[in-house]
Amino acid sequence: MDRDGHLYTLGIGENYHLQDFLGAHEALEEAQTGYYFRVWAPNAENVKIIGDFTGWYDFPLPLKRHESGVWEGHSPYAQAGQIYKVLVQRQGGQVLEKIDPFARYLENRPSTGAILQKAVTRKWKDGLWMGRRKRFGFQERPVNIYEVHAGSWKTDESGNPYTFERLREELIPYLVEMNYTHVEFLPLMAHPLGMSWGYQLMGYFAFEHSYGTPEAFKDFVEACHLHNIGVIVDWVPGHFTQNDDALAYYDGTPTFEYQDPDRARNVGWGALNFDLGKNQVQSFLISSILYWIEAFHIDGIRVDAVTNMLYRDFDQGPWTPNKYGDNRNLEGIAFLKKMTQVVKSYHPNVMLIAEESSSTIPITKPVDEGGLGFDYKWNMGWMNDILRFYEEDPIHRKNDFDLVTFSFMYCFKENYILPFSHDEVVHGKKSMMHKMWGDRYNQFAGLRNLYAYQIFHPGKKLLFMGSEFGQFLEWKSHEQLEWQNLEDPLNQKMQFFTSQLNRFYKDHKALWQIDDSYDGIDIIDADNKEETVLTFARQSKKGELLLGIFNMTPVERRNYTVGVPLAGIYEEVINTELEIYGGTWTKGNSPQKIVKTKWKDYDQTISFTLPALGASIWKVKRRLK
């Protein structure tokens, strides 16, 4: 696309690879050297580039303004590896040093200079993975996500985060050992403060310097794909850091943010909200999401804080109704629909995941059916209900049994991911292990029970790092995980249990093939409040059946009888109270042949011992007529 084409599509909000035009670009024409610089600052009085190649303030590079508000200039002296900034003179004469919004790599924080990059063509080696992704998609595939904050999974001897070069060496073998299908990273884009975990972004095209180089991350993704692991990255298109040297009031006027200060200001998060109705901002954001997908071969994007983009009154500050008199953010809704449609037109087999907590607007329905067009939505209601239930003293659980069963009423209203995420193990909420009731033994038992229930419940899965081995202290973003916990045999066994549960999930189509309709689930007994036992079955398209019985009190139930859908000999395939997992049982239940007797709507039953605070999962070893 030529200059005029880029400028036109920028103005109408349909330039979806804007980074190919704006920012710094190597001069590749014959007899040309150096770099071209282009900056969108429509209301600036003047724009210059300062950097290593200008002696900084000695000989600033002046840029010329186009009618579209894009400023352009060329320096024959600029070279790869040099640092530069944008010098913006606002109306009235104020001059500020700003970041280049399209920079691919910034200096390590707190510095914000952009680093000139040389264009490099990469020969990827993950063609087999990309071909399988295109052929099989992800809807009827296992999706079990290990959520990671790259800055605190592990740190080096000096306390610095592992770079992706080192994460490739240690995290990928761990993902394989733990049998996860995907890894998801909290935002990897440049951010000015590590304590934000990456959710206060400034560089929407820049890889966070403290995590290494963009090339090292590409190597990491490629290695993941070679080990059959997908990679998902969080992305924040709703709000951005209010730092003066970043995007905030870039040309001295509302540029990326809303004109209305109440809509621009995000009080709760100390940030600024993108003006999602502005064409140039739409081009900027859609170009950003496509850049991460295409440059890094990303398999999925989790869009953070979607609710904030959907409703005008989500924040703590004052708000005004829309033109219809209600609280919907019409621009935000239109942008999200446009974004998902554009991404899917380019990459139909890349997962789009919404972190969204309301229930008014359909998130995962197609746009032409009134939805936003996402593939998955985090099931925040299920997560809140189930954690509240498992934190309770078991003596009271029979009174709140609906917290466990209510999700069956709506579990196919959207396509869901069941998340136990970073947000649930921080800010005094306690770790997953620490949430569980009872002494240390019972806490581990409850955690195994909970994870088995999560794996068995319809929906894709997500678990935050450290939760897989029962870390007791809640997550601290400035320290590595409590890996020393694994010196304790109970933590070792918890980690082993999680790995085996994950493998079981991958190996059984009944747990993931039909995740979007009641055809894949049979609610056998959701009424046993008194004993607080839940029983349901999952099945695959070809009729493979798994039976799950979840005892949510610390009372062993001998000769427990339950109806089953199929006549046959049933074999226990998971018992969460086995000694190898941290329980006390040296062996599980023996195979059980059905007894022909009426039990609710079923014509046969099996009976066995149900472990205290345990889950027992069965499969049909042999069918009988």
PDB file of C-alpha atoms in Angstrom, residues 138-139 184 232-233 235 289-290 293 298-304 306 335-355 363-365 367 372-378 415-417:
ATOM      1  CA  PHE A 138      -9.712 -25.565  18.917  1.00  0.00           C
ATOM      2  CA  GLN A 139     -13.458 -25.858  19.594  1.00  0.00           C
ATOM      3  CA  GLU A 184      -1.077 -17.946  28.606  1.00  0.00           C
ATOM      4  CA  ILE A 232      -1.928 -17.200  24.348  1.00  0.00           C
ATOM      5  CA  VAL A 233      -1.122 -13.595  25.248  1.00  0.00           C
ATOM      6  CA  TRP A 235      -3.894  -7.725  25.440  1.00  0.00           C
ATOM      7  CA  ILE A 289      -3.669  -7.340  17.857  1.00  0.00           C
ATOM      8  CA  LEU A 290      -2.884  -8.540  14.325  1.00  0.00           C
ATOM      9  CA  ILE A 293      -0.745 -12.765  16.138  1.00  0.00           C
ATOM     10  CA  ILE A 298       0.325 -16.460  18.661  1.00  0.00           C
ATOM     11  CA  ASP A 299      -2.510 -18.998  18.979  1.00  0.00           C
ATOM     12  CA  GLY A 300      -4.857 -16.923  21.081  1.00  0.00           C
ATOM     13  CA  ILE A 301      -5.434 -13.449  22.474  1.00  0.00           C
ATOM     14  CA  ARG A 302      -7.194 -12.837  25.769  1.00  0.00           C
ATOM     15  CA  VAL A 303      -8.778  -9.394  25.699  1.00  0.00           C
ATOM     16  CA  ASP A 304      -8.594  -7.867  29.164  1.00  0.00           C
ATOM     17  CA  VAL A 306     -13.979  -6.178  28.190  1.00  0.00           C
ATOM     18  CA  PHE A 335     -15.308  -1.622  18.057  1.00  0.00           C
ATOM     19  CA  LEU A 336     -15.256  -5.111  19.621  1.00  0.00           C
ATOM     20  CA  LYS A 337     -17.541  -6.449  16.898  1.00  0.00           C
ATOM     21  CA  LYS A 338     -15.333  -4.903  14.249  1.00  0.00           C
ATOM     22  CA  MET A 339     -12.161  -6.195  15.891  1.00  0.00           C
ATOM     23  CA  THR A 340     -13.326  -9.809  16.159  1.00  0.00           C
ATOM     24  CA  GLN A 341     -14.595  -9.811  12.585  1.00  0.00           C
ATOM     25  CA  VAL A 342     -11.338  -8.424  11.232  1.00  0.00           C
ATOM     26  CA  VAL A 343      -9.182 -10.844  13.229  1.00  0.00           C
ATOM     27  CA  LYS A 344     -11.324 -13.802  12.184  1.00  0.00           C
ATOM     28  CA  SER A 345     -11.188 -12.734   8.533  1.00  0.00           C
ATOM     29  CA  TYR A 346      -7.390 -12.976   8.694  1.00  0.00           C
ATOM     30  CA  HIS A 347      -6.971 -15.766  11.255  1.00  0.00           C
ATOM     31  CA  PRO A 348     -10.122 -17.857  11.800  1.00  0.00           C
ATOM     32  CA  ASN A 349      -8.271 -20.434  13.919  1.00  0.00           C
ATOM     33  CA  VAL A 350      -6.815 -18.024  16.470  1.00  0.00           C
ATOM     34  CA  MET A 351      -8.672 -18.021  19.794  1.00  0.00           C
ATOM     35  CA  LEU A 352     -10.264 -14.758  20.906  1.00  0.00           C
ATOM     36  CA  ILE A 353     -11.019 -14.823  24.622  1.00  0.00           C
ATOM     37  CA  ALA A 354     -12.916 -12.161  26.572  1.00  0.00           C
ATOM     38  CA  GLU A 355     -12.386 -11.425  30.248  1.00  0.00           C
ATOM     39  CA  ILE A 363     -20.041 -12.322  24.084  1.00  0.00           C
ATOM     40  CA  THR A 364     -19.425 -15.541  22.130  1.00  0.00           C
ATOM     41  CA  LYS A 365     -22.344 -15.447  19.720  1.00  0.00           C
ATOM     42  CA  VAL A 367     -21.759 -10.809  15.278  1.00  0.00           C
ATOM     43  CA  LEU A 372     -19.516  -9.775  19.909  1.00  0.00           C
ATOM     44  CA  GLY A 373     -17.883 -12.647  18.011  1.00  0.00           C
ATOM     45  CA  PHE A 374     -15.438 -13.913  20.655  1.00  0.00           C
ATOM     46  CA  ASP A 375     -14.663 -17.623  20.813  1.00  0.00           C
ATOM     47  CA  TYR A 376     -14.621 -17.862  24.617  1.00  0.00           C
ATOM     48  CA  LYS A 377     -15.585 -15.915  27.679  1.00  0.00           C
ATOM     49  CA  TRP A 378     -14.148 -16.399  31.154  1.00  0.00           C
ATOM     50  CA  ASN A 415     -18.625 -20.760  25.219  1.00  0.00           C
ATOM     51  CA  TYR A 416     -16.748 -20.656  28.502  1.00  0.00           C
ATOM     52  CA  ILE A 417     -13.291 -20.990  29.962  1.00  0.00           C
TER      53      ILE A 417
END
